[in-house]
Amino acid sequence: MVSLYPHHIPVTTFQRVLLGIGSSVAALQDPYRHDMVAVCGETTASSALEHMKKKMENNATGTRILKEKPRISSSSVDLKVLRGLPPNTLGRQYVDMLNKYQITPDSRLPVKFVDDPEHAYVLQRYREIHDFNHLLLEQPTNLRGEVAVKWFEAIQTTLPMCWLAAIGGLARLSKKRRKLILQRDLLWVIPAAKEAKFFMNIYFEERLQDDLDDIREELGIQIPKSRN
Amino acid sequence: MFLLNRGKAIVLSCASNSQASYYTTAKRLDENYTHFGYKTVKTEEKAGKVLDVFSSVASKYDMMNDVMSGGLHRLWKDRMIQKLNPDNKAVLLDCAGGTGDIAFRFVNYVERRHSQFTDHPNVTVCDINNDMLEVGKSRALERGVSLNWVCSNAEELPFPDQSFTCYTIAFGIRNCTNISKVLQEAYRVLRPGGRFVCLEFSHVSNPILSKIYDTYSFQVIPVMGEVIAGDWNSYQYLVESIRKFPAADEFKQMISNVGFKVVAYEPLTFGTCAIHSGFRLK
């Protein structure tokens, strides 16, 4: 078994099963173990990753992303420039969100347990653009917002870990918030996810100066005006 | 083309052990290179890599030992001190002793069988890794025990000749770059009549048990390392380094070669580990 990309750890089937069980138990016991959530995702992802890759290959921009393999990090995204952009641009909203929630573009863990390098990149890319989905869907990064985004991602990517988070997260919400999210947010998020184009085909790094509404229109995401 | 995840390491071919054959390329046979688990690395880099492994595992070290060995490591260490059978005049140097398991057992053993040590117990714990020593120091604080803690490489000890009556090293010597140098240093710092005792992983002789042990080591332990400590690679290194260590007879010969006499070993748990012992007579 050969290591095919940085951080790649090839595993046998037996190890993969053990890792899947162990990481899901660890993640359930301590949801702050982000590394275990990540590992659990990696051990269950395979067929979803093929599906995602195909959707990218059927799109010109998606194909280019797969070829160029851009990575989002504080060295590839110039935050100073973004701070100077007009308020409703993707870039400005992104840097405002990073500041507000005290997060950095570097906080995503590298993929380790996916054996196909192309699939590994697809999963890595998914992790790194997740923050942009919060912006596209106008969802905060609290539990309720995460659940809404996960429903969108689960429907579009079919990743088992997304479904687990979407349904598990729903169960974890308080009764009041669960009712709110079911009767308000998910009512438009779910159809939007089904009808919108595949979010991973947006080359986010090239769209930072674009207006968020334009990107939403291009994808086919309509945020209802009557919210709150 | 693709980066290997240890930077400059040059790696071994996978012919020998299919279970652990994670890396491939040409083998280098050179005195400038040594093994780091199943990888080949520059000799001068090994100590740094071992340092990294133990910095990474330090905080979860004791817990992982319990989980991996099912608590057996406690019995092995008990047996080691029992074999050493120190009295309250003993002056101990415990090498690679980081978190203090041997040192604390030594103190308990002496205090239970003899009157208290006159000063604080004459125990020095030495380790190349400061993170491990910090864990040991905080454990000592909890127990109200006062020991000497020294950060040093076992191949070059900062102690004068003939400073100790006992030298112990438990599950540490296989990580050292030059085992003979460690043994020479052990001989140098022991007084005549002093005893060297080493607890280390060994080779399981029974072929069926050996297969089970290998499967457990390679299939289960790195997964445990990832799930419990978030660190697959360090535990992969640990199980590989066990296989690279010389077998009991060969190690016995190495100990004799530096001058120790009455060298013997005692296998434990079907050869999973062994306690080697030798005396400096003059």
Short mmCIF file of C-alpha atoms in Angstrom, two decimals:
data_model
loop_
_atom_site.label_atom_id
_atom_site.label_comp_id
_atom_site.label_asym_id
_atom_site.label_seq_id
_atom_site.Cartn_x
_atom_site.Cartn_y
_atom_site.Cartn_z
CA MET A 1 0.00 0.00 0.00
CA VAL A 2 1.47 3.26 -1.10
CA SER A 3 0.94 6.76 0.20
CA LEU A 4 -0.45 8.70 -2.78
CA TYR A 5 -0.73 12.29 -1.59
CA PRO A 6 0.41 14.37 1.37
CA HIS A 7 -1.18 13.11 4.61
CA HIS A 8 -2.51 9.98 2.88
CA ILE A 9 -2.63 6.94 5.18
CA PRO A 10 -3.56 3.79 3.22
CA VAL A 11 -5.65 1.39 5.27
CA THR A 12 -6.83 -2.20 4.92
CA THR A 13 -10.54 -3.01 4.81
CA PHE A 14 -10.41 -4.30 8.37
CA GLN A 15 -8.80 -1.07 9.57
CA ARG A 16 -11.33 0.98 7.63
CA VAL A 17 -14.23 -0.73 9.35
CA LEU A 18 -12.60 -0.36 12.77
CA LEU A 19 -11.83 3.28 12.05
CA GLY A 20 -15.41 3.92 10.93
CA ILE A 21 -16.84 2.43 14.11
CA GLY A 22 -14.23 3.96 16.41
CA SER A 23 -14.47 7.44 14.95
CA SER A 24 -18.26 7.53 15.02
CA VAL A 25 -18.30 6.43 18.67
CA ALA A 26 -15.64 9.01 19.53
CA ALA A 27 -17.50 11.74 17.59
CA LEU A 28 -20.81 10.94 19.27
CA GLN A 29 -19.17 10.91 22.72
CA ASP A 30 -17.39 14.19 22.15
CA PRO A 31 -18.72 16.32 19.27
CA TYR A 32 -15.78 18.69 19.71
CA ARG A 33 -13.48 15.99 18.33
CA HIS A 34 -13.52 17.54 14.86
CA ASP A 35 -10.81 15.12 13.81
CA MET A 36 -13.11 12.17 14.54
CA VAL A 37 -15.98 13.77 12.61
CA ALA A 38 -13.58 14.21 9.71
CA VAL A 39 -12.30 10.62 9.89
CA CYS A 40 -15.84 9.26 10.10
CA GLY A 41 -16.70 11.24 7.00
CA GLU A 42 -13.68 9.90 5.17
CA THR A 43 -14.40 6.26 5.90
CA THR A 44 -18.00 6.50 4.68
CA ALA A 45 -17.63 8.78 1.71
CA SER A 46 -16.55 6.66 -1.24
CA SER A 47 -19.56 6.31 -3.50
CA ALA A 48 -20.71 9.85 -2.77
CA LEU A 49 -17.30 11.14 -3.81
CA GLU A 50 -17.60 9.39 -7.16
CA HIS A 51 -21.02 10.99 -7.62
CA MET A 52 -19.62 14.40 -6.76
CA LYS A 53 -16.66 13.95 -9.07
CA LYS A 54 -18.95 13.05 -11.97
CA LYS A 55 -21.06 16.12 -11.40
CA MET A 56 -17.93 18.21 -11.55
CA GLU A 57 -16.65 16.46 -14.66
CA ASN A 58 -19.93 17.25 -16.44
CA ASN A 59 -19.35 20.96 -15.97
CA ALA A 60 -16.66 23.12 -17.59
CA THR A 61 -15.75 25.02 -14.42
CA GLY A 62 -15.96 21.84 -12.35
CA THR A 63 -13.54 20.14 -14.72
CA ARG A 64 -11.15 23.05 -14.43
CA ILE A 65 -11.32 22.91 -10.62
CA LEU A 66 -10.54 19.20 -10.70
CA LYS A 67 -7.58 19.87 -12.97
CA GLU A 68 -6.14 22.88 -11.13
CA LYS A 69 -6.98 21.60 -7.63
CA PRO A 70 -7.11 25.00 -5.92
CA ARG A 71 -6.77 25.00 -2.14
CA ILE A 72 -8.22 27.63 0.16
CA SER A 73 -5.87 28.82 2.86
CA SER A 74 -4.74 32.10 4.31
CA SER A 75 -1.93 32.09 1.75
CA SER A 76 -4.21 31.58 -1.25
CA VAL A 77 -6.89 34.07 -0.20
CA ASP A 78 -5.71 37.61 0.52
CA LEU A 79 -7.88 38.77 3.42
CA LYS A 80 -6.58 42.34 3.30
CA VAL A 81 -7.83 42.78 -0.26
CA LEU A 82 -11.18 41.26 0.64
CA ARG A 83 -11.72 43.73 3.45
CA GLY A 84 -11.70 46.54 0.93
CA LEU A 85 -14.45 45.08 -1.27
CA PRO A 86 -18.03 46.40 -1.47
CA PRO A 87 -20.37 44.99 1.21
CA ASN A 88 -22.49 42.55 -0.78
CA THR A 89 -19.59 40.82 -2.53
CA LEU A 90 -18.70 37.22 -1.77
CA GLY A 91 -15.20 38.20 -0.65
CA ARG A 92 -16.28 40.94 1.72
CA GLN A 93 -19.02 38.80 3.27
CA TYR A 94 -16.48 35.98 3.64
CA VAL A 95 -13.90 38.05 5.50
CA ASP A 96 -16.63 39.59 7.68
CA MET A 97 -17.82 36.10 8.58
CA LEU A 98 -14.29 34.97 9.44
CA ASN A 99 -13.89 37.97 11.74
CA LYS A 100 -17.29 37.61 13.32
CA TYR A 101 -16.89 33.96 14.24
CA GLN A 102 -13.14 34.09 14.84
CA ILE A 103 -12.36 31.39 12.29
CA THR A 104 -9.60 31.15 9.71
CA PRO A 105 -9.46 29.61 6.25
CA ASP A 106 -6.81 27.24 7.57
CA SER A 107 -8.97 25.39 10.03
CA ARG A 108 -9.98 22.50 7.75
CA LEU A 109 -8.28 19.17 8.44
CA PRO A 110 -6.41 17.40 5.63
CA VAL A 111 -8.02 14.27 4.20
CA LYS A 112 -6.13 11.11 5.23
CA PHE A 113 -8.14 7.95 4.70
CA VAL A 114 -9.49 8.28 1.17
CA ASP A 115 -7.44 6.08 -1.14
CA ASP A 116 -8.16 7.63 -4.53
CA PRO A 117 -6.27 10.95 -4.89
CA GLU A 118 -8.99 12.48 -7.06
CA HIS A 119 -11.67 11.56 -4.53
CA ALA A 120 -9.44 12.86 -1.75
CA TYR A 121 -9.25 16.22 -3.49
CA VAL A 122 -13.02 16.35 -3.96
CA LEU A 123 -13.54 15.76 -0.24
CA GLN A 124 -10.86 18.29 0.69
CA ARG A 125 -12.48 20.85 -1.63
CA TYR A 126 -15.88 20.18 -0.07
CA ARG A 127 -14.42 20.84 3.39
CA GLU A 128 -12.77 24.03 2.31
CA ILE A 129 -15.77 25.61 0.58
CA HIS A 130 -18.28 24.74 3.28
CA ASP A 131 -17.92 28.25 4.71
CA PHE A 132 -19.06 29.74 1.39
CA ASN A 133 -22.25 27.70 1.61
CA HIS A 134 -23.10 29.53 4.81
CA LEU A 135 -22.89 32.75 2.82
CA LEU A 136 -24.83 31.49 -0.18
CA LEU A 137 -27.64 30.30 2.04
CA GLU A 138 -27.37 33.21 4.46
CA GLN A 139 -27.10 30.86 7.43
CA PRO A 140 -25.29 31.66 10.68
CA THR A 141 -22.70 29.27 12.04
CA ASN A 142 -24.72 28.28 15.11
CA LEU A 143 -26.28 24.82 15.33
CA ARG A 144 -29.44 25.83 13.52
CA GLY A 145 -27.48 27.36 10.65
CA GLU A 146 -25.19 24.35 10.44
CA VAL A 147 -28.14 22.00 10.23
CA ALA A 148 -29.70 24.02 7.42
CA VAL A 149 -26.43 24.06 5.46
CA LYS A 150 -25.94 20.33 6.07
CA TRP A 151 -29.38 19.56 4.62
CA PHE A 152 -28.43 21.50 1.50
CA GLU A 153 -25.07 19.73 1.25
CA ALA A 154 -26.53 16.30 2.00
CA ILE A 155 -29.01 16.56 -0.84
CA GLN A 156 -26.45 17.91 -3.29
CA THR A 157 -23.46 15.69 -2.39
CA THR A 158 -25.14 12.55 -0.94
CA LEU A 159 -22.27 12.30 1.55
CA PRO A 160 -23.35 10.00 4.41
CA MET A 161 -21.65 12.22 6.97
CA CYS A 162 -23.75 15.17 5.77
CA TRP A 163 -26.92 13.16 6.25
CA LEU A 164 -25.76 12.07 9.68
CA ALA A 165 -25.13 15.66 10.66
CA ALA A 166 -28.34 16.90 9.05
CA ILE A 167 -30.57 14.41 10.84
CA GLY A 168 -28.49 14.12 14.00
CA GLY A 169 -28.25 17.88 14.24
CA LEU A 170 -32.01 18.16 13.89
CA ALA A 171 -32.45 15.74 16.77
CA ARG A 172 -30.04 17.73 18.90
CA LEU A 173 -31.87 21.02 18.47
CA SER A 174 -34.30 22.16 21.13
CA LYS A 175 -37.95 21.50 20.34
CA LYS A 176 -38.57 25.17 19.64
CA ARG A 177 -35.63 25.56 17.28
CA ARG A 178 -36.40 22.31 15.53
CA LYS A 179 -39.94 23.48 14.85
CA LEU A 180 -38.59 26.77 13.55
CA ILE A 181 -36.11 25.19 11.23
CA LEU A 182 -38.63 22.65 9.89
CA GLN A 183 -41.34 25.18 9.31
CA ARG A 184 -39.19 27.99 8.00
CA ASP A 185 -35.65 27.28 6.83
CA LEU A 186 -35.90 23.76 5.51
CA LEU A 187 -39.07 24.61 3.63
CA TRP A 188 -36.99 26.56 1.14
CA VAL A 189 -33.55 25.02 1.64
CA ILE A 190 -34.66 21.53 0.60
CA PRO A 191 -36.28 22.50 -2.72
CA ALA A 192 -33.39 24.90 -3.36
CA ALA A 193 -30.93 22.04 -2.88
CA LYS A 194 -32.83 19.84 -5.29
CA GLU A 195 -33.21 22.43 -8.00
CA ALA A 196 -30.00 24.43 -7.74
CA LYS A 197 -26.89 23.67 -9.74
CA PHE A 198 -24.06 21.80 -8.00
CA PHE A 199 -22.38 24.22 -5.59
CA MET A 200 -18.96 22.65 -6.04
CA ASN A 201 -18.84 23.86 -9.63
CA ILE A 202 -18.38 27.45 -8.53
CA TYR A 203 -14.75 28.52 -8.65
CA PHE A 204 -15.06 30.58 -5.47
CA GLU A 205 -11.57 32.01 -5.61
CA GLU A 206 -12.43 33.68 -8.93
CA ARG A 207 -15.76 35.04 -7.75
CA LEU A 208 -14.70 36.93 -4.65
CA GLN A 209 -15.38 40.28 -6.24
CA ASP A 210 -18.80 39.24 -7.51
CA ASP A 211 -22.05 40.20 -5.89
CA LEU A 212 -23.48 37.39 -3.77
CA ASP A 213 -26.93 37.76 -5.31
CA ASP A 214 -25.47 37.23 -8.78
CA ILE A 215 -23.85 33.98 -7.69
CA ARG A 216 -27.08 32.84 -6.07
CA GLU A 217 -28.99 33.59 -9.26
CA GLU A 218 -26.45 31.67 -11.31
CA LEU A 219 -26.79 28.64 -9.05
CA GLY A 220 -30.55 28.93 -8.84
CA ILE A 221 -30.80 29.59 -5.11
CA GLN A 222 -33.69 31.78 -4.10
CA ILE A 223 -33.77 33.03 -0.54
CA PRO A 224 -37.35 33.98 0.35
CA LYS A 225 -37.68 37.60 1.29
CA SER A 226 -40.19 36.98 4.03
CA ARG A 227 -37.89 35.43 6.66
CA ASN A 228 -37.69 36.38 10.35
CA MET B 1 5.62 13.04 -7.94
CA PHE B 2 3.66 12.47 -4.77
CA LEU B 3 5.05 13.65 -1.44
CA LEU B 4 5.60 11.08 1.28
CA ASN B 5 4.41 12.26 4.60
CA ARG B 6 7.76 12.26 6.37
CA GLY B 7 9.51 14.87 4.26
CA LYS B 8 13.05 13.80 3.53
CA ALA B 9 12.69 10.15 4.65
CA ILE B 10 13.77 7.49 2.21
CA VAL B 11 11.62 4.41 2.63
CA LEU B 12 12.07 0.65 2.70
CA SER B 13 10.69 -1.79 0.18
CA CYS B 14 7.60 -3.69 1.22
CA ALA B 15 8.82 -7.20 0.50
CA SER B 16 9.38 -8.30 4.07
CA ASN B 17 6.05 -7.85 5.79
CA SER B 18 2.88 -7.56 3.74
CA GLN B 19 0.86 -6.36 6.69
CA ALA B 20 3.07 -3.38 7.29
CA SER B 21 4.05 -2.67 3.70
CA TYR B 22 2.81 0.87 3.48
CA TYR B 23 5.78 2.44 1.72
CA THR B 24 7.89 1.53 -1.27
CA THR B 25 11.14 2.45 -2.83
CA ALA B 26 14.78 1.39 -2.91
CA LYS B 27 16.62 0.24 0.18
CA ARG B 28 19.71 2.12 1.32
CA LEU B 29 22.48 0.25 3.15
CA ASP B 30 24.73 2.88 4.60
CA GLU B 31 26.11 3.80 8.00
CA ASN B 32 24.59 7.25 7.45
CA TYR B 33 21.14 5.76 7.48
CA THR B 34 19.22 3.90 10.12
CA HIS B 35 15.72 2.58 10.63
CA PHE B 36 12.79 4.57 11.96
CA GLY B 37 10.18 1.85 12.23
CA TYR B 38 10.08 0.42 8.69
CA LYS B 39 11.33 3.62 7.16
CA THR B 40 14.96 4.45 6.52
CA VAL B 41 16.07 7.85 7.71
CA LYS B 42 19.33 9.76 8.05
CA THR B 43 21.02 8.70 11.29
CA GLU B 44 21.32 12.25 12.55
CA GLU B 45 17.59 12.78 11.99
CA LYS B 46 16.33 9.82 13.95
CA ALA B 47 16.54 11.39 17.41
CA GLY B 48 14.54 14.40 16.18
CA LYS B 49 11.87 12.17 14.69
CA VAL B 50 11.61 10.13 17.87
CA LEU B 51 11.31 13.42 19.76
CA ASP B 52 8.39 14.42 17.55
CA VAL B 53 6.65 11.09 18.08
CA PHE B 54 6.86 11.38 21.84
CA SER B 55 5.88 15.03 21.97
CA SER B 56 2.83 14.00 20.04
CA VAL B 57 1.95 11.04 22.26
CA ALA B 58 2.95 12.52 25.64
CA SER B 59 -0.43 13.67 26.88
CA LYS B 60 -2.23 10.46 26.05
CA TYR B 61 0.78 8.18 26.63
CA ASP B 62 -0.35 6.51 29.83
CA MET B 63 -3.90 6.02 28.65
CA MET B 64 -2.80 4.52 25.36
CA ASN B 65 -0.46 2.11 27.16
CA ASP B 66 -3.38 0.84 29.20
CA VAL B 67 -5.63 0.52 26.18
CA MET B 68 -3.06 -1.13 23.90
CA SER B 69 -1.80 -3.65 26.44
CA GLY B 70 -5.07 -4.16 28.26
CA GLY B 71 -3.35 -3.00 31.41
CA LEU B 72 -0.59 -5.63 31.10
CA HIS B 73 2.17 -3.03 30.93
CA ARG B 74 1.59 -2.39 34.65
CA LEU B 75 2.36 -6.01 35.47
CA TRP B 76 5.46 -6.01 33.27
CA LYS B 77 6.78 -2.93 35.04
CA ASP B 78 5.96 -4.40 38.46
CA ARG B 79 7.99 -7.47 37.53
CA MET B 80 10.90 -5.31 36.44
CA ILE B 81 11.17 -3.59 39.80
CA GLN B 82 10.64 -6.85 41.63
CA LYS B 83 13.56 -8.30 39.72
CA LEU B 84 15.72 -5.29 40.50
CA ASN B 85 14.79 -5.70 44.17
CA PRO B 86 16.28 -2.39 45.35
CA ASP B 87 16.89 -1.38 48.95
CA ASN B 88 16.96 2.08 50.46
CA LYS B 89 20.61 2.59 49.62
CA ALA B 90 20.00 2.17 45.92
CA VAL B 91 20.70 5.10 43.64
CA LEU B 92 18.60 4.80 40.50
CA LEU B 93 18.94 6.26 37.05
CA ASP B 94 15.81 5.58 35.04
CA CYS B 95 16.41 6.38 31.39
CA ALA B 96 13.69 7.15 28.85
CA GLY B 97 11.66 7.36 32.02
CA GLY B 98 9.53 10.31 30.95
CA THR B 99 6.20 9.88 32.64
CA GLY B 100 7.72 8.23 35.70
CA ASP B 101 6.18 4.75 35.78
CA ILE B 102 9.42 3.01 36.76
CA ALA B 103 10.60 5.74 39.09
CA PHE B 104 7.37 5.76 41.09
CA ARG B 105 7.34 1.98 41.33
CA PHE B 106 10.94 2.04 42.56
CA VAL B 107 10.06 4.51 45.31
CA ASN B 108 7.00 2.54 46.40
CA TYR B 109 8.93 -0.73 46.42
CA VAL B 110 11.70 0.58 48.61
CA GLU B 111 9.45 2.47 50.99
CA ARG B 112 7.27 -0.60 51.51
CA ARG B 113 10.08 -2.98 52.33
CA HIS B 114 12.63 -0.76 54.01
CA SER B 115 12.51 2.32 56.13
CA GLN B 116 12.07 5.59 54.34
CA PHE B 117 14.85 7.01 52.22
CA THR B 118 17.02 9.30 54.33
CA ASP B 119 16.63 12.31 52.04
CA HIS B 120 14.25 12.31 49.19
CA PRO B 121 14.54 9.08 47.21
CA ASN B 122 17.74 8.87 45.24
CA VAL B 123 16.09 8.65 41.86
CA THR B 124 16.99 10.46 38.67
CA VAL B 125 14.62 10.29 35.74
CA CYS B 126 16.22 11.02 32.41
CA ASP B 127 14.43 11.46 29.06
CA ILE B 128 15.28 13.04 25.73
CA ASN B 129 11.80 14.54 25.55
CA ASN B 130 10.77 17.42 27.77
CA ASP B 131 7.05 16.94 27.17
CA MET B 132 7.25 13.47 28.64
CA LEU B 133 9.24 14.80 31.61
CA GLU B 134 6.60 17.44 32.21
CA VAL B 135 3.94 14.74 32.41
CA GLY B 136 6.17 12.89 34.89
CA LYS B 137 6.79 16.00 36.97
CA SER B 138 3.09 16.72 37.33
CA ARG B 139 2.44 13.13 38.34
CA ALA B 140 5.21 13.41 40.94
CA LEU B 141 3.60 16.56 42.27
CA GLU B 142 0.28 14.75 42.63
CA ARG B 143 1.96 11.99 44.59
CA GLY B 144 4.08 14.30 46.69
CA VAL B 145 7.26 12.59 45.55
CA SER B 146 10.47 14.50 44.95
CA LEU B 147 12.74 13.19 42.18
CA ASN B 148 15.48 14.55 39.92
CA TRP B 149 14.38 15.20 36.33
CA VAL B 150 16.98 15.52 33.59
CA CYS B 151 16.45 16.11 29.89
CA SER B 152 19.15 14.22 28.04
CA ASN B 153 19.95 11.74 25.29
CA ALA B 154 20.76 8.29 26.73
CA GLU B 155 23.69 8.04 24.33
CA GLU B 156 25.46 10.91 26.06
CA LEU B 157 24.58 11.15 29.72
CA PRO B 158 25.54 14.25 31.71
CA PHE B 159 26.54 12.24 34.76
CA PRO B 160 30.00 11.40 36.09
CA ASP B 161 31.34 7.83 35.88
CA GLN B 162 30.00 5.40 38.47
CA SER B 163 27.20 7.62 39.76
CA PHE B 164 24.46 5.03 40.18
CA THR B 165 23.85 1.55 41.59
CA CYS B 166 20.87 0.81 39.35
CA TYR B 167 20.13 1.73 35.75
CA THR B 168 16.72 1.00 34.29
CA ILE B 169 15.26 1.61 30.88
CA ALA B 170 11.72 0.51 30.10
CA PHE B 171 10.34 0.56 26.56
CA GLY B 172 12.86 3.19 25.62
CA ILE B 173 15.97 1.55 24.23
CA ARG B 174 14.40 0.50 20.95
CA ASN B 175 13.85 4.16 20.13
CA CYS B 176 17.49 5.05 20.59
CA THR B 177 19.56 5.54 17.46
CA ASN B 178 22.65 3.71 18.66
CA ILE B 179 21.83 0.96 21.14
CA SER B 180 25.45 0.05 21.81
CA LYS B 181 26.23 3.62 22.79
CA VAL B 182 23.34 3.58 25.26
CA LEU B 183 24.67 0.34 26.74
CA GLN B 184 28.19 1.79 26.98
CA GLU B 185 26.86 4.83 28.79
CA ALA B 186 24.84 2.62 31.12
CA TYR B 187 28.03 0.71 31.96
CA ARG B 188 29.98 3.93 32.49
CA VAL B 189 27.57 5.51 34.96
CA LEU B 190 27.03 2.35 37.01
CA ARG B 191 29.21 1.61 40.02
CA PRO B 192 30.95 -1.76 40.32
CA GLY B 193 28.29 -4.14 41.60
CA GLY B 194 25.67 -2.02 39.88
CA ARG B 195 22.86 -3.57 37.86
CA PHE B 196 21.45 -2.80 34.43
CA VAL B 197 17.83 -3.81 33.88
CA CYS B 198 16.01 -3.29 30.62
CA LEU B 199 12.35 -3.97 29.86
CA GLU B 200 11.65 -3.96 26.16
CA PHE B 201 9.40 -5.47 23.55
CA SER B 202 10.70 -8.71 22.18
CA HIS B 203 9.71 -11.31 19.61
CA VAL B 204 6.90 -13.78 20.17
CA SER B 205 8.28 -17.23 19.46
CA ASN B 206 5.07 -19.23 19.05
CA PRO B 207 4.10 -18.88 15.35
CA ILE B 208 0.34 -18.85 15.88
CA LEU B 209 0.48 -16.33 18.69
CA SER B 210 2.96 -14.33 16.68
CA LYS B 211 0.49 -14.04 13.81
CA ILE B 212 -2.27 -12.93 16.17
CA TYR B 213 0.07 -10.45 17.78
CA ASP B 214 1.13 -9.05 14.39
CA THR B 215 -2.46 -8.69 13.26
CA TYR B 216 -3.37 -6.95 16.48
CA SER B 217 -0.33 -4.68 16.26
CA PHE B 218 -0.75 -3.60 12.67
CA GLN B 219 -4.50 -3.69 12.23
CA VAL B 220 -5.74 -2.46 15.56
CA ILE B 221 -3.12 -0.33 17.30
CA PRO B 222 -2.74 2.44 14.70
CA VAL B 223 -6.55 2.70 14.56
CA MET B 224 -6.60 3.07 18.36
CA GLY B 225 -3.90 5.71 18.04
CA GLU B 226 -6.03 7.66 15.56
CA VAL B 227 -9.27 7.36 17.49
CA ILE B 228 -7.93 7.94 21.01
CA ALA B 229 -4.95 10.19 20.42
CA GLY B 230 -5.69 11.56 16.94
CA ASP B 231 -2.30 10.27 15.80
CA TRP B 232 -2.05 7.27 13.50
CA ASN B 233 1.55 7.81 12.43
CA SER B 234 3.13 7.76 15.87
CA TYR B 235 1.51 4.46 16.73
CA GLN B 236 2.38 3.02 13.33
CA TYR B 237 5.97 3.94 14.15
CA LEU B 238 5.69 2.29 17.56
CA VAL B 239 4.52 -1.07 16.23
CA GLU B 240 7.15 -1.04 13.47
CA SER B 241 9.96 -0.15 15.86
CA ILE B 242 9.15 -3.23 17.93
CA ARG B 243 9.88 -5.45 14.95
CA LYS B 244 13.15 -3.70 14.17
CA PHE B 245 14.54 -4.29 17.63
CA PRO B 246 16.98 -7.23 17.98
CA ALA B 247 15.69 -10.53 19.35
CA ALA B 248 16.38 -11.44 22.97
CA ASP B 249 19.55 -13.49 22.39
CA GLU B 250 21.08 -10.91 20.11
CA PHE B 251 20.33 -8.14 22.58
CA LYS B 252 21.82 -10.25 25.36
CA GLN B 253 25.01 -10.48 23.32
CA MET B 254 25.08 -6.72 22.79
CA ILE B 255 24.82 -6.19 26.53
CA SER B 256 27.68 -8.62 27.18
CA ASN B 257 29.79 -6.93 24.53
CA VAL B 258 30.04 -3.69 26.46
CA GLY B 259 31.28 -5.47 29.55
CA PHE B 260 28.26 -6.50 31.60
CA LYS B 261 28.45 -9.89 33.25
CA VAL B 262 25.87 -12.47 34.32
CA VAL B 263 23.66 -11.27 31.50
CA ALA B 264 20.30 -12.99 31.38
CA TYR B 265 16.80 -12.36 30.16
CA GLU B 266 13.29 -13.30 31.19
CA PRO B 267 10.56 -13.38 28.51
CA LEU B 268 7.14 -12.13 29.59
CA THR B 269 3.72 -12.84 28.11
CA PHE B 270 4.86 -15.34 25.48
CA GLY B 271 7.77 -13.15 24.45
CA THR B 272 5.77 -9.99 23.86
CA CYS B 273 8.43 -8.33 25.98
CA ALA B 274 11.52 -9.36 27.92
CA ILE B 275 13.50 -8.13 30.91
CA HIS B 276 17.25 -8.19 30.28
CA SER B 277 19.62 -7.84 33.19
CA GLY B 278 23.39 -7.51 33.58
CA PHE B 279 25.91 -6.51 36.25
CA ARG B 280 28.94 -4.31 36.18
CA LEU B 281 31.39 -6.25 38.28
CA LYS B 282 34.47 -4.04 38.23
#
